[in-house]
JSON list of C-alpha atoms in Angstrom, two decimals:
[
{"chain": "A", "resi": 1, "resn": "UNK", "atom": "CA", "xyz": [0.00, 0.00, 0.00]},
{"chain": "A", "resi": 2, "resn": "UNK", "atom": "CA", "xyz": [1.14, 3.51, -0.76]},
{"chain": "A", "resi": 3, "resn": "UNK", "atom": "CA", "xyz": [1.78, 5.62, 2.30]},
{"chain": "A", "resi": 4, "resn": "UNK", "atom": "CA", "xyz": [3.52, 8.62, 3.76]},
{"chain": "A", "resi": 5, "resn": "UNK", "atom": "CA", "xyz": [4.72, 8.58, 7.35]},
{"chain": "A", "resi": 6, "resn": "UNK", "atom": "CA", "xyz": [5.32, 11.52, 9.63]},
{"chain": "A", "resi": 7, "resn": "UNK", "atom": "CA", "xyz": [6.53, 9.81, 12.79]},
{"chain": "A", "resi": 8, "resn": "UNK", "atom": "CA", "xyz": [6.15, 12.83, 15.06]},
{"chain": "A", "resi": 9, "resn": "UNK", "atom": "CA", "xyz": [2.71, 14.14, 15.92]},
{"chain": "A", "resi": 10, "resn": "UNK", "atom": "CA", "xyz": [4.30, 17.22, 17.41]},
{"chain": "A", "resi": 11, "resn": "UNK", "atom": "CA", "xyz": [7.66, 18.97, 17.32]},
{"chain": "A", "resi": 12, "resn": "UNK", "atom": "CA", "xyz": [8.60, 21.59, 19.89]},
{"chain": "A", "resi": 13, "resn": "UNK", "atom": "CA", "xyz": [11.48, 24.00, 19.31]},
{"chain": "A", "resi": 14, "resn": "UNK", "atom": "CA", "xyz": [12.61, 27.29, 20.75]},
{"chain": "A", "resi": 15, "resn": "UNK", "atom": "CA", "xyz": [12.62, 30.36, 18.55]},
{"chain": "A", "resi": 16, "resn": "UNK", "atom": "CA", "xyz": [15.96, 30.80, 16.84]},
{"chain": "A", "resi": 17, "resn": "UNK", "atom": "CA", "xyz": [16.83, 27.12, 17.00]},
{"chain": "A", "resi": 18, "resn": "UNK", "atom": "CA", "xyz": [16.94, 24.88, 13.94]},
{"chain": "A", "resi": 19, "resn": "UNK", "atom": "CA", "xyz": [13.95, 22.66, 13.26]},
{"chain": "A", "resi": 20, "resn": "UNK", "atom": "CA", "xyz": [13.42, 19.37, 11.47]},
{"chain": "A", "resi": 21, "resn": "UNK", "atom": "CA", "xyz": [10.10, 17.75, 10.62]},
{"chain": "A", "resi": 22, "resn": "UNK", "atom": "CA", "xyz": [10.53, 14.17, 9.45]},
{"chain": "A", "resi": 23, "resn": "UNK", "atom": "CA", "xyz": [8.87, 12.39, 6.55]},
{"chain": "A", "resi": 24, "resn": "UNK", "atom": "CA", "xyz": [9.36, 9.02, 4.93]},
{"chain": "A", "resi": 25, "resn": "UNK", "atom": "CA", "xyz": [7.35, 7.64, 2.06]},
{"chain": "A", "resi": 26, "resn": "UNK", "atom": "CA", "xyz": [6.44, 4.33, 0.50]},
{"chain": "A", "resi": 27, "resn": "UNK", "atom": "CA", "xyz": [5.09, 5.26, -2.92]},
{"chain": "A", "resi": 28, "resn": "UNK", "atom": "CA", "xyz": [5.93, 3.36, -6.08]},
{"chain": "A", "resi": 29, "resn": "UNK", "atom": "CA", "xyz": [7.98, 4.87, -8.85]},
{"chain": "A", "resi": 30, "resn": "UNK", "atom": "CA", "xyz": [9.69, 8.20, -8.44]},
{"chain": "A", "resi": 31, "resn": "UNK", "atom": "CA", "xyz": [6.98, 10.26, -6.78]},
{"chain": "A", "resi": 32, "resn": "UNK", "atom": "CA", "xyz": [6.87, 13.98, -6.56]},
{"chain": "A", "resi": 33, "resn": "UNK", "atom": "CA", "xyz": [7.37, 15.14, -2.97]},
{"chain": "A", "resi": 34, "resn": "UNK", "atom": "CA", "xyz": [5.82, 18.16, -1.33]},
{"chain": "A", "resi": 35, "resn": "UNK", "atom": "CA", "xyz": [5.48, 19.97, 1.95]},
{"chain": "A", "resi": 36, "resn": "UNK", "atom": "CA", "xyz": [2.35, 21.93, 2.73]},
{"chain": "A", "resi": 37, "resn": "UNK", "atom": "CA", "xyz": [1.55, 24.04, 5.77]},
{"chain": "A", "resi": 38, "resn": "UNK", "atom": "CA", "xyz": [-1.87, 24.62, 7.29]},
{"chain": "A", "resi": 39, "resn": "UNK", "atom": "CA", "xyz": [-2.53, 27.47, 9.67]},
{"chain": "A", "resi": 40, "resn": "UNK", "atom": "CA", "xyz": [-5.61, 27.37, 11.93]},
{"chain": "A", "resi": 41, "resn": "UNK", "atom": "CA", "xyz": [-8.82, 27.99, 10.00]},
{"chain": "A", "resi": 42, "resn": "UNK", "atom": "CA", "xyz": [-6.91, 28.51, 6.79]},
{"chain": "A", "resi": 43, "resn": "UNK", "atom": "CA", "xyz": [-6.32, 26.49, 3.67]},
{"chain": "A", "resi": 44, "resn": "UNK", "atom": "CA", "xyz": [-3.28, 24.48, 2.70]},
{"chain": "A", "resi": 45, "resn": "UNK", "atom": "CA", "xyz": [-0.30, 26.49, 1.56]},
{"chain": "A", "resi": 46, "resn": "UNK", "atom": "CA", "xyz": [2.46, 25.12, -0.64]},
{"chain": "A", "resi": 47, "resn": "UNK", "atom": "CA", "xyz": [5.97, 25.29, 0.83]},
{"chain": "A", "resi": 48, "resn": "UNK", "atom": "CA", "xyz": [8.21, 23.40, -1.55]},
{"chain": "A", "resi": 49, "resn": "UNK", "atom": "CA", "xyz": [8.47, 20.41, -3.85]},
{"chain": "A", "resi": 50, "resn": "UNK", "atom": "CA", "xyz": [11.01, 17.94, -5.17]},
{"chain": "A", "resi": 51, "resn": "UNK", "atom": "CA", "xyz": [10.69, 16.39, -8.59]},
{"chain": "A", "resi": 52, "resn": "UNK", "atom": "CA", "xyz": [14.24, 15.77, -9.70]},
{"chain": "A", "resi": 53, "resn": "UNK", "atom": "CA", "xyz": [17.71, 17.29, -9.44]},
{"chain": "A", "resi": 54, "resn": "UNK", "atom": "CA", "xyz": [19.47, 18.67, -6.39]},
{"chain": "A", "resi": 55, "resn": "UNK", "atom": "CA", "xyz": [18.60, 16.78, -3.23]},
{"chain": "A", "resi": 56, "resn": "UNK", "atom": "CA", "xyz": [18.31, 19.98, -1.22]},
{"chain": "A", "resi": 57, "resn": "UNK", "atom": "CA", "xyz": [15.22, 21.95, -2.14]},
{"chain": "A", "resi": 58, "resn": "UNK", "atom": "CA", "xyz": [14.62, 25.50, -1.01]},
{"chain": "A", "resi": 59, "resn": "UNK", "atom": "CA", "xyz": [11.11, 26.79, -0.53]},
{"chain": "A", "resi": 60, "resn": "UNK", "atom": "CA", "xyz": [8.99, 29.54, 0.94]},
{"chain": "A", "resi": 61, "resn": "UNK", "atom": "CA", "xyz": [9.58, 31.32, 4.26]},
{"chain": "A", "resi": 62, "resn": "UNK", "atom": "CA", "xyz": [13.16, 30.03, 4.59]},
{"chain": "A", "resi": 63, "resn": "UNK", "atom": "CA", "xyz": [12.20, 26.36, 4.64]},
{"chain": "A", "resi": 64, "resn": "UNK", "atom": "CA", "xyz": [14.16, 23.70, 2.85]},
{"chain": "A", "resi": 65, "resn": "UNK", "atom": "CA", "xyz": [13.88, 19.96, 2.50]},
{"chain": "A", "resi": 66, "resn": "UNK", "atom": "CA", "xyz": [16.40, 17.23, 1.92]},
{"chain": "A", "resi": 67, "resn": "UNK", "atom": "CA", "xyz": [15.57, 14.32, -0.35]},
{"chain": "A", "resi": 68, "resn": "UNK", "atom": "CA", "xyz": [17.25, 11.00, 0.38]},
{"chain": "A", "resi": 69, "resn": "UNK", "atom": "CA", "xyz": [16.39, 8.33, -2.15]},
{"chain": "A", "resi": 70, "resn": "UNK", "atom": "CA", "xyz": [18.01, 5.42, -0.34]},
{"chain": "A", "resi": 71, "resn": "UNK", "atom": "CA", "xyz": [16.11, 6.21, 2.85]},
{"chain": "A", "resi": 72, "resn": "UNK", "atom": "CA", "xyz": [12.97, 7.34, 0.97]},
{"chain": "A", "resi": 73, "resn": "UNK", "atom": "CA", "xyz": [12.90, 10.39, 3.18]},
{"chain": "A", "resi": 74, "resn": "UNK", "atom": "CA", "xyz": [12.08, 14.04, 2.60]},
{"chain": "A", "resi": 75, "resn": "UNK", "atom": "CA", "xyz": [12.68, 15.89, 5.87]},
{"chain": "A", "resi": 76, "resn": "UNK", "atom": "CA", "xyz": [11.68, 19.51, 6.23]},
{"chain": "A", "resi": 77, "resn": "UNK", "atom": "CA", "xyz": [14.20, 21.86, 7.80]},
{"chain": "A", "resi": 78, "resn": "UNK", "atom": "CA", "xyz": [14.71, 25.46, 8.76]},
{"chain": "A", "resi": 79, "resn": "UNK", "atom": "CA", "xyz": [17.94, 26.89, 10.22]},
{"chain": "A", "resi": 80, "resn": "UNK", "atom": "CA", "xyz": [16.24, 29.32, 12.60]},
{"chain": "A", "resi": 81, "resn": "UNK", "atom": "CA", "xyz": [12.62, 28.84, 13.70]},
{"chain": "A", "resi": 82, "resn": "UNK", "atom": "CA", "xyz": [10.16, 31.68, 14.19]},
{"chain": "A", "resi": 83, "resn": "UNK", "atom": "CA", "xyz": [7.12, 31.72, 16.46]},
{"chain": "A", "resi": 84, "resn": "UNK", "atom": "CA", "xyz": [5.06, 32.43, 13.35]},
{"chain": "A", "resi": 85, "resn": "UNK", "atom": "CA", "xyz": [6.16, 29.06, 11.92]},
{"chain": "A", "resi": 86, "resn": "UNK", "atom": "CA", "xyz": [3.87, 27.34, 14.42]},
{"chain": "A", "resi": 87, "resn": "UNK", "atom": "CA", "xyz": [1.37, 25.41, 12.31]},
{"chain": "A", "resi": 88, "resn": "UNK", "atom": "CA", "xyz": [0.47, 21.97, 11.00]},
{"chain": "A", "resi": 89, "resn": "UNK", "atom": "CA", "xyz": [2.80, 20.57, 8.36]},
{"chain": "A", "resi": 90, "resn": "UNK", "atom": "CA", "xyz": [1.93, 17.87, 5.85]},
{"chain": "A", "resi": 91, "resn": "UNK", "atom": "CA", "xyz": [4.28, 15.79, 3.75]},
{"chain": "A", "resi": 92, "resn": "UNK", "atom": "CA", "xyz": [2.78, 14.64, 0.45]},
{"chain": "A", "resi": 93, "resn": "UNK", "atom": "CA", "xyz": [4.01, 12.16, -2.15]},
{"chain": "A", "resi": 94, "resn": "UNK", "atom": "CA", "xyz": [2.71, 10.86, -5.43]},
{"chain": "A", "resi": 95, "resn": "UNK", "atom": "CA", "xyz": [2.20, 11.27, -9.14]},
{"chain": "A", "resi": 96, "resn": "UNK", "atom": "CA", "xyz": [-1.34, 12.02, -10.40]},
{"chain": "A", "resi": 97, "resn": "UNK", "atom": "CA", "xyz": [-2.64, 10.64, -7.12]},
{"chain": "A", "resi": 98, "resn": "UNK", "atom": "CA", "xyz": [-1.22, 12.15, -3.96]},
{"chain": "A", "resi": 99, "resn": "UNK", "atom": "CA", "xyz": [-0.84, 10.65, -0.51]},
{"chain": "A", "resi": 100, "resn": "UNK", "atom": "CA", "xyz": [-0.75, 12.73, 2.63]},
{"chain": "A", "resi": 101, "resn": "UNK", "atom": "CA", "xyz": [1.14, 12.12, 5.82]},
{"chain": "A", "resi": 102, "resn": "UNK", "atom": "CA", "xyz": [-0.73, 12.38, 9.10]},
{"chain": "A", "resi": 103, "resn": "UNK", "atom": "CA", "xyz": [0.65, 15.82, 9.79]},
{"chain": "A", "resi": 104, "resn": "UNK", "atom": "CA", "xyz": [3.09, 17.21, 12.34]},
{"chain": "A", "resi": 105, "resn": "UNK", "atom": "CA", "xyz": [2.18, 20.08, 14.60]},
{"chain": "A", "resi": 106, "resn": "UNK", "atom": "CA", "xyz": [5.11, 22.43, 14.97]},
{"chain": "A", "resi": 107, "resn": "UNK", "atom": "CA", "xyz": [5.23, 24.52, 18.12]},
{"chain": "A", "resi": 108, "resn": "UNK", "atom": "CA", "xyz": [7.83, 27.27, 18.23]},
{"chain": "A", "resi": 109, "resn": "UNK", "atom": "CA", "xyz": [8.13, 28.89, 21.64]},
{"chain": "A", "resi": 110, "resn": "UNK", "atom": "CA", "xyz": [9.58, 32.34, 22.24]},
{"chain": "B", "resi": 1, "resn": "UNK", "atom": "CA", "xyz": [-0.90, 28.36, -10.98]},
{"chain": "B", "resi": 2, "resn": "UNK", "atom": "CA", "xyz": [-4.57, 27.78, -10.31]},
{"chain": "B", "resi": 3, "resn": "UNK", "atom": "CA", "xyz": [-7.01, 29.67, -8.13]},
{"chain": "B", "resi": 4, "resn": "UNK", "atom": "CA", "xyz": [-9.79, 27.59, -6.65]},
{"chain": "B", "resi": 5, "resn": "UNK", "atom": "CA", "xyz": [-12.96, 28.78, -4.99]},
{"chain": "B", "resi": 6, "resn": "UNK", "atom": "CA", "xyz": [-15.48, 26.71, -3.07]},
{"chain": "B", "resi": 7, "resn": "UNK", "atom": "CA", "xyz": [-19.06, 27.32, -2.04]},
{"chain": "B", "resi": 8, "resn": "UNK", "atom": "CA", "xyz": [-20.26, 27.31, 0.63]},
{"chain": "B", "resi": 9, "resn": "UNK", "atom": "CA", "xyz": [-17.32, 28.10, 2.87]},
{"chain": "B", "resi": 10, "resn": "UNK", "atom": "CA", "xyz": [-19.13, 26.54, 5.80]},
{"chain": "B", "resi": 11, "resn": "UNK", "atom": "CA", "xyz": [-22.51, 25.12, 6.68]},
{"chain": "B", "resi": 12, "resn": "UNK", "atom": "CA", "xyz": [-24.35, 23.54, 9.56]},
{"chain": "B", "resi": 13, "resn": "UNK", "atom": "CA", "xyz": [-26.74, 20.81, 8.46]},
{"chain": "B", "resi": 14, "resn": "UNK", "atom": "CA", "xyz": [-29.16, 18.43, 10.09]},
{"chain": "B", "resi": 15, "resn": "UNK", "atom": "CA", "xyz": [-28.59, 14.72, 9.94]},
{"chain": "B", "resi": 16, "resn": "UNK", "atom": "CA", "xyz": [-30.35, 12.97, 7.11]},
{"chain": "B", "resi": 17, "resn": "UNK", "atom": "CA", "xyz": [-30.10, 15.91, 4.74]},
{"chain": "B", "resi": 18, "resn": "UNK", "atom": "CA", "xyz": [-27.70, 16.43, 1.82]},
{"chain": "B", "resi": 19, "resn": "UNK", "atom": "CA", "xyz": [-25.31, 19.22, 0.94]},
{"chain": "B", "resi": 20, "resn": "UNK", "atom": "CA", "xyz": [-23.76, 20.00, -2.42]},
{"chain": "B", "resi": 21, "resn": "UNK", "atom": "CA", "xyz": [-20.36, 21.67, -2.44]},
{"chain": "B", "resi": 22, "resn": "UNK", "atom": "CA", "xyz": [-19.23, 23.57, -5.51]},
{"chain": "B", "resi": 23, "resn": "UNK", "atom": "CA", "xyz": [-15.67, 23.93, -6.75]},
{"chain": "B", "resi": 24, "resn": "UNK", "atom": "CA", "xyz": [-14.65, 26.45, -9.40]},
{"chain": "B", "resi": 25, "resn": "UNK", "atom": "CA", "xyz": [-11.17, 26.71, -10.94]},
{"chain": "B", "resi": 26, "resn": "UNK", "atom": "CA", "xyz": [-9.89, 29.71, -12.87]},
{"chain": "B", "resi": 27, "resn": "UNK", "atom": "CA", "xyz": [-8.33, 27.56, -15.59]},
{"chain": "B", "resi": 28, "resn": "UNK", "atom": "CA", "xyz": [-9.17, 24.36, -17.43]},
{"chain": "B", "resi": 29, "resn": "UNK", "atom": "CA", "xyz": [-7.90, 21.23, -15.73]},
{"chain": "B", "resi": 30, "resn": "UNK", "atom": "CA", "xyz": [-8.20, 17.59, -16.59]},
{"chain": "B", "resi": 31, "resn": "UNK", "atom": "CA", "xyz": [-8.31, 16.09, -13.12]},
{"chain": "B", "resi": 32, "resn": "UNK", "atom": "CA", "xyz": [-10.03, 17.41, -10.03]},
{"chain": "B", "resi": 33, "resn": "UNK", "atom": "CA", "xyz": [-9.77, 15.81, -6.63]},
{"chain": "B", "resi": 34, "resn": "UNK", "atom": "CA", "xyz": [-11.99, 15.85, -3.58]},
{"chain": "B", "resi": 35, "resn": "UNK", "atom": "CA", "xyz": [-10.50, 15.40, -0.13]},
{"chain": "B", "resi": 36, "resn": "UNK", "atom": "CA", "xyz": [-11.90, 15.15, 3.36]},
{"chain": "B", "resi": 37, "resn": "UNK", "atom": "CA", "xyz": [-10.14, 16.37, 6.47]},
{"chain": "B", "resi": 38, "resn": "UNK", "atom": "CA", "xyz": [-11.83, 15.19, 9.62]},
{"chain": "B", "resi": 39, "resn": "UNK", "atom": "CA", "xyz": [-11.22, 17.14, 12.84]},
{"chain": "B", "resi": 40, "resn": "UNK", "atom": "CA", "xyz": [-7.60, 16.84, 13.88]},
{"chain": "B", "resi": 41, "resn": "UNK", "atom": "CA", "xyz": [-6.81, 14.46, 11.03]},
{"chain": "B", "resi": 42, "resn": "UNK", "atom": "CA", "xyz": [-4.89, 14.48, 7.79]},
{"chain": "B", "resi": 43, "resn": "UNK", "atom": "CA", "xyz": [-6.43, 14.71, 4.34]},
{"chain": "B", "resi": 44, "resn": "UNK", "atom": "CA", "xyz": [-8.02, 11.65, 2.81]},
{"chain": "B", "resi": 45, "resn": "UNK", "atom": "CA", "xyz": [-8.72, 11.43, -0.89]},
{"chain": "B", "resi": 46, "resn": "UNK", "atom": "CA", "xyz": [-12.41, 10.76, -1.58]},
{"chain": "B", "resi": 47, "resn": "UNK", "atom": "CA", "xyz": [-12.41, 10.59, -5.36]},
{"chain": "B", "resi": 48, "resn": "UNK", "atom": "CA", "xyz": [-10.85, 11.78, -8.58]},
{"chain": "B", "resi": 49, "resn": "UNK", "atom": "CA", "xyz": [-13.11, 13.46, -11.11]},
{"chain": "B", "resi": 50, "resn": "UNK", "atom": "CA", "xyz": [-12.27, 13.66, -14.80]},
{"chain": "B", "resi": 51, "resn": "UNK", "atom": "CA", "xyz": [-14.46, 15.62, -17.17]},
{"chain": "B", "resi": 52, "resn": "UNK", "atom": "CA", "xyz": [-16.65, 13.38, -19.28]},
{"chain": "B", "resi": 53, "resn": "UNK", "atom": "CA", "xyz": [-16.29, 10.24, -17.20]},
{"chain": "B", "resi": 54, "resn": "UNK", "atom": "CA", "xyz": [-17.50, 8.88, -13.91]},
{"chain": "B", "resi": 55, "resn": "UNK", "atom": "CA", "xyz": [-15.51, 9.73, -10.83]},
{"chain": "B", "resi": 56, "resn": "UNK", "atom": "CA", "xyz": [-13.10, 7.18, -9.41]},
{"chain": "B", "resi": 57, "resn": "UNK", "atom": "CA", "xyz": [-13.67, 6.58, -5.70]},
{"chain": "B", "resi": 58, "resn": "UNK", "atom": "CA", "xyz": [-11.10, 5.55, -3.13]},
{"chain": "B", "resi": 59, "resn": "UNK", "atom": "CA", "xyz": [-11.59, 2.63, -0.80]},
{"chain": "B", "resi": 60, "resn": "UNK", "atom": "CA", "xyz": [-14.19, 3.43, 1.81]},
{"chain": "B", "resi": 61, "resn": "UNK", "atom": "CA", "xyz": [-16.06, 5.98, -0.29]},
{"chain": "B", "resi": 62, "resn": "UNK", "atom": "CA", "xyz": [-19.04, 5.19, -2.52]},
{"chain": "B", "resi": 63, "resn": "UNK", "atom": "CA", "xyz": [-20.92, 7.08, -5.18]},
{"chain": "B", "resi": 64, "resn": "UNK", "atom": "CA", "xyz": [-24.27, 6.80, -3.39]},
{"chain": "B", "resi": 65, "resn": "UNK", "atom": "CA", "xyz": [-22.89, 8.66, -0.40]},
{"chain": "B", "resi": 66, "resn": "UNK", "atom": "CA", "xyz": [-20.65, 11.13, -2.26]},
{"chain": "B", "resi": 67, "resn": "UNK", "atom": "CA", "xyz": [-21.99, 11.68, -5.79]},
{"chain": "B", "resi": 68, "resn": "UNK", "atom": "CA", "xyz": [-19.75, 13.90, -7.89]},
{"chain": "B", "resi": 69, "resn": "UNK", "atom": "CA", "xyz": [-20.45, 15.87, -11.02]},
{"chain": "B", "resi": 70, "resn": "UNK", "atom": "CA", "xyz": [-17.88, 17.20, -13.47]},
{"chain": "B", "resi": 71, "resn": "UNK", "atom": "CA", "xyz": [-19.79, 19.00, -16.22]},
{"chain": "B", "resi": 72, "resn": "UNK", "atom": "CA", "xyz": [-16.82, 20.89, -17.65]},
{"chain": "B", "resi": 73, "resn": "UNK", "atom": "CA", "xyz": [-13.09, 21.49, -17.26]},
{"chain": "B", "resi": 74, "resn": "UNK", "atom": "CA", "xyz": [-13.41, 24.25, -14.64]},
{"chain": "B", "resi": 75, "resn": "UNK", "atom": "CA", "xyz": [-16.19, 23.06, -12.34]},
{"chain": "B", "resi": 76, "resn": "UNK", "atom": "CA", "xyz": [-17.14, 20.15, -10.10]},
{"chain": "B", "resi": 77, "resn": "UNK", "atom": "CA", "xyz": [-19.59, 19.42, -7.32]},
{"chain": "B", "resi": 78, "resn": "UNK", "atom": "CA", "xyz": [-19.46, 16.98, -4.43]},
{"chain": "B", "resi": 79, "resn": "UNK", "atom": "CA", "xyz": [-22.66, 16.03, -2.64]},
{"chain": "B", "resi": 80, "resn": "UNK", "atom": "CA", "xyz": [-22.59, 14.64, 0.88]},
{"chain": "B", "resi": 81, "resn": "UNK", "atom": "CA", "xyz": [-25.77, 12.59, 1.09]},
{"chain": "B", "resi": 82, "resn": "UNK", "atom": "CA", "xyz": [-27.88, 11.46, 4.04]},
{"chain": "B", "resi": 83, "resn": "UNK", "atom": "CA", "xyz": [-25.50, 13.16, 6.41]},
{"chain": "B", "resi": 84, "resn": "UNK", "atom": "CA", "xyz": [-24.59, 11.98, 9.88]},
{"chain": "B", "resi": 85, "resn": "UNK", "atom": "CA", "xyz": [-22.44, 13.68, 12.54]},
{"chain": "B", "resi": 86, "resn": "UNK", "atom": "CA", "xyz": [-19.52, 11.52, 11.37]},
{"chain": "B", "resi": 87, "resn": "UNK", "atom": "CA", "xyz": [-19.55, 13.49, 8.11]},
{"chain": "B", "resi": 88, "resn": "UNK", "atom": "CA", "xyz": [-18.54, 16.65, 9.96]},
{"chain": "B", "resi": 89, "resn": "UNK", "atom": "CA", "xyz": [-15.31, 17.57, 8.22]},
{"chain": "B", "resi": 90, "resn": "UNK", "atom": "CA", "xyz": [-13.60, 20.02, 5.98]},
{"chain": "B", "resi": 91, "resn": "UNK", "atom": "CA", "xyz": [-14.06, 19.10, 2.34]},
{"chain": "B", "resi": 92, "resn": "UNK", "atom": "CA", "xyz": [-11.41, 20.34, -0.06]},
{"chain": "B", "resi": 93, "resn": "UNK", "atom": "CA", "xyz": [-11.28, 20.52, -3.80]},
{"chain": "B", "resi": 94, "resn": "UNK", "atom": "CA", "xyz": [-7.90, 20.21, -5.45]},
{"chain": "B", "resi": 95, "resn": "UNK", "atom": "CA", "xyz": [-6.41, 20.33, -8.94]},
{"chain": "B", "resi": 96, "resn": "UNK", "atom": "CA", "xyz": [-3.08, 19.38, -10.37]},
{"chain": "B", "resi": 97, "resn": "UNK", "atom": "CA", "xyz": [-1.07, 21.80, -12.42]},
{"chain": "B", "resi": 98, "resn": "UNK", "atom": "CA", "xyz": [2.58, 21.98, -13.35]},
{"chain": "B", "resi": 99, "resn": "UNK", "atom": "CA", "xyz": [3.57, 19.11, -11.02]},
{"chain": "B", "resi": 100, "resn": "UNK", "atom": "CA", "xyz": [1.97, 20.85, -8.08]},
{"chain": "B", "resi": 101, "resn": "UNK", "atom": "CA", "xyz": [-1.36, 20.42, -6.37]},
{"chain": "B", "resi": 102, "resn": "UNK", "atom": "CA", "xyz": [-3.51, 23.43, -5.63]},
{"chain": "B", "resi": 103, "resn": "UNK", "atom": "CA", "xyz": [-6.17, 23.39, -2.96]},
{"chain": "B", "resi": 104, "resn": "UNK", "atom": "CA", "xyz": [-9.35, 25.29, -2.48]},
{"chain": "B", "resi": 105, "resn": "UNK", "atom": "CA", "xyz": [-10.06, 27.02, 0.83]},
{"chain": "B", "resi": 106, "resn": "UNK", "atom": "CA", "xyz": [-12.29, 24.17, 1.94]},
{"chain": "B", "resi": 107, "resn": "UNK", "atom": "CA", "xyz": [-15.89, 23.80, 3.05]},
{"chain": "B", "resi": 108, "resn": "UNK", "atom": "CA", "xyz": [-16.33, 23.32, 6.77]},
{"chain": "B", "resi": 109, "resn": "UNK", "atom": "CA", "xyz": [-19.35, 21.08, 7.33]},
{"chain": "B", "resi": 110, "resn": "UNK", "atom": "CA", "xyz": [-20.93, 20.49, 10.71]},
{"chain": "B", "resi": 111, "resn": "UNK", "atom": "CA", "xyz": [-23.72, 17.94, 10.98]},
{"chain": "B", "resi": 112, "resn": "UNK", "atom": "CA", "xyz": [-25.98, 18.13, 14.02]}
]
């Protein structure tokens, strides 16, 4: 079965510290990989995507993600977290049909 | 890019009734997707709707409960039929474009 795993329901970091939100996937072929963010009572916002090329992808708001084919992982990272980054983050994988991870709630404390 | 609008943005409905959600895209797209996001949960794909053919439903979702129309390349509707409180969710329309998925703002449905 195709699936995307986000092993952490919640990640807590202090403002200014680096953050990592983990994602692994089990989707056949060479799926496209995405990160989306959802703020309370708002729609999904695109952060970044990987299709091919450089394993380190840079996206919106200073976020980046590292693709690792051997580990089938696509972890989201940011060098210095902001309180305003606190939100729900979804990892997505697929081609034509897309599979969502369960989501990770990021809490950035001042 | 694609801009997606949904109507209604939210509704409160009584059990046993039906609600039709509209999705409008500002460009022509081949495939449209309907997702459900139950409270505190991730998104689950309900069905894929191609213009001119019947929608393809994911496991656990059936046409009688969630009939879908796709009359043209910019519009689709999802009906939630014979609603129960378990249908209380956010329903999102999505399209694919340029290797990216775009999402509508969602319809927040509460069934009492």
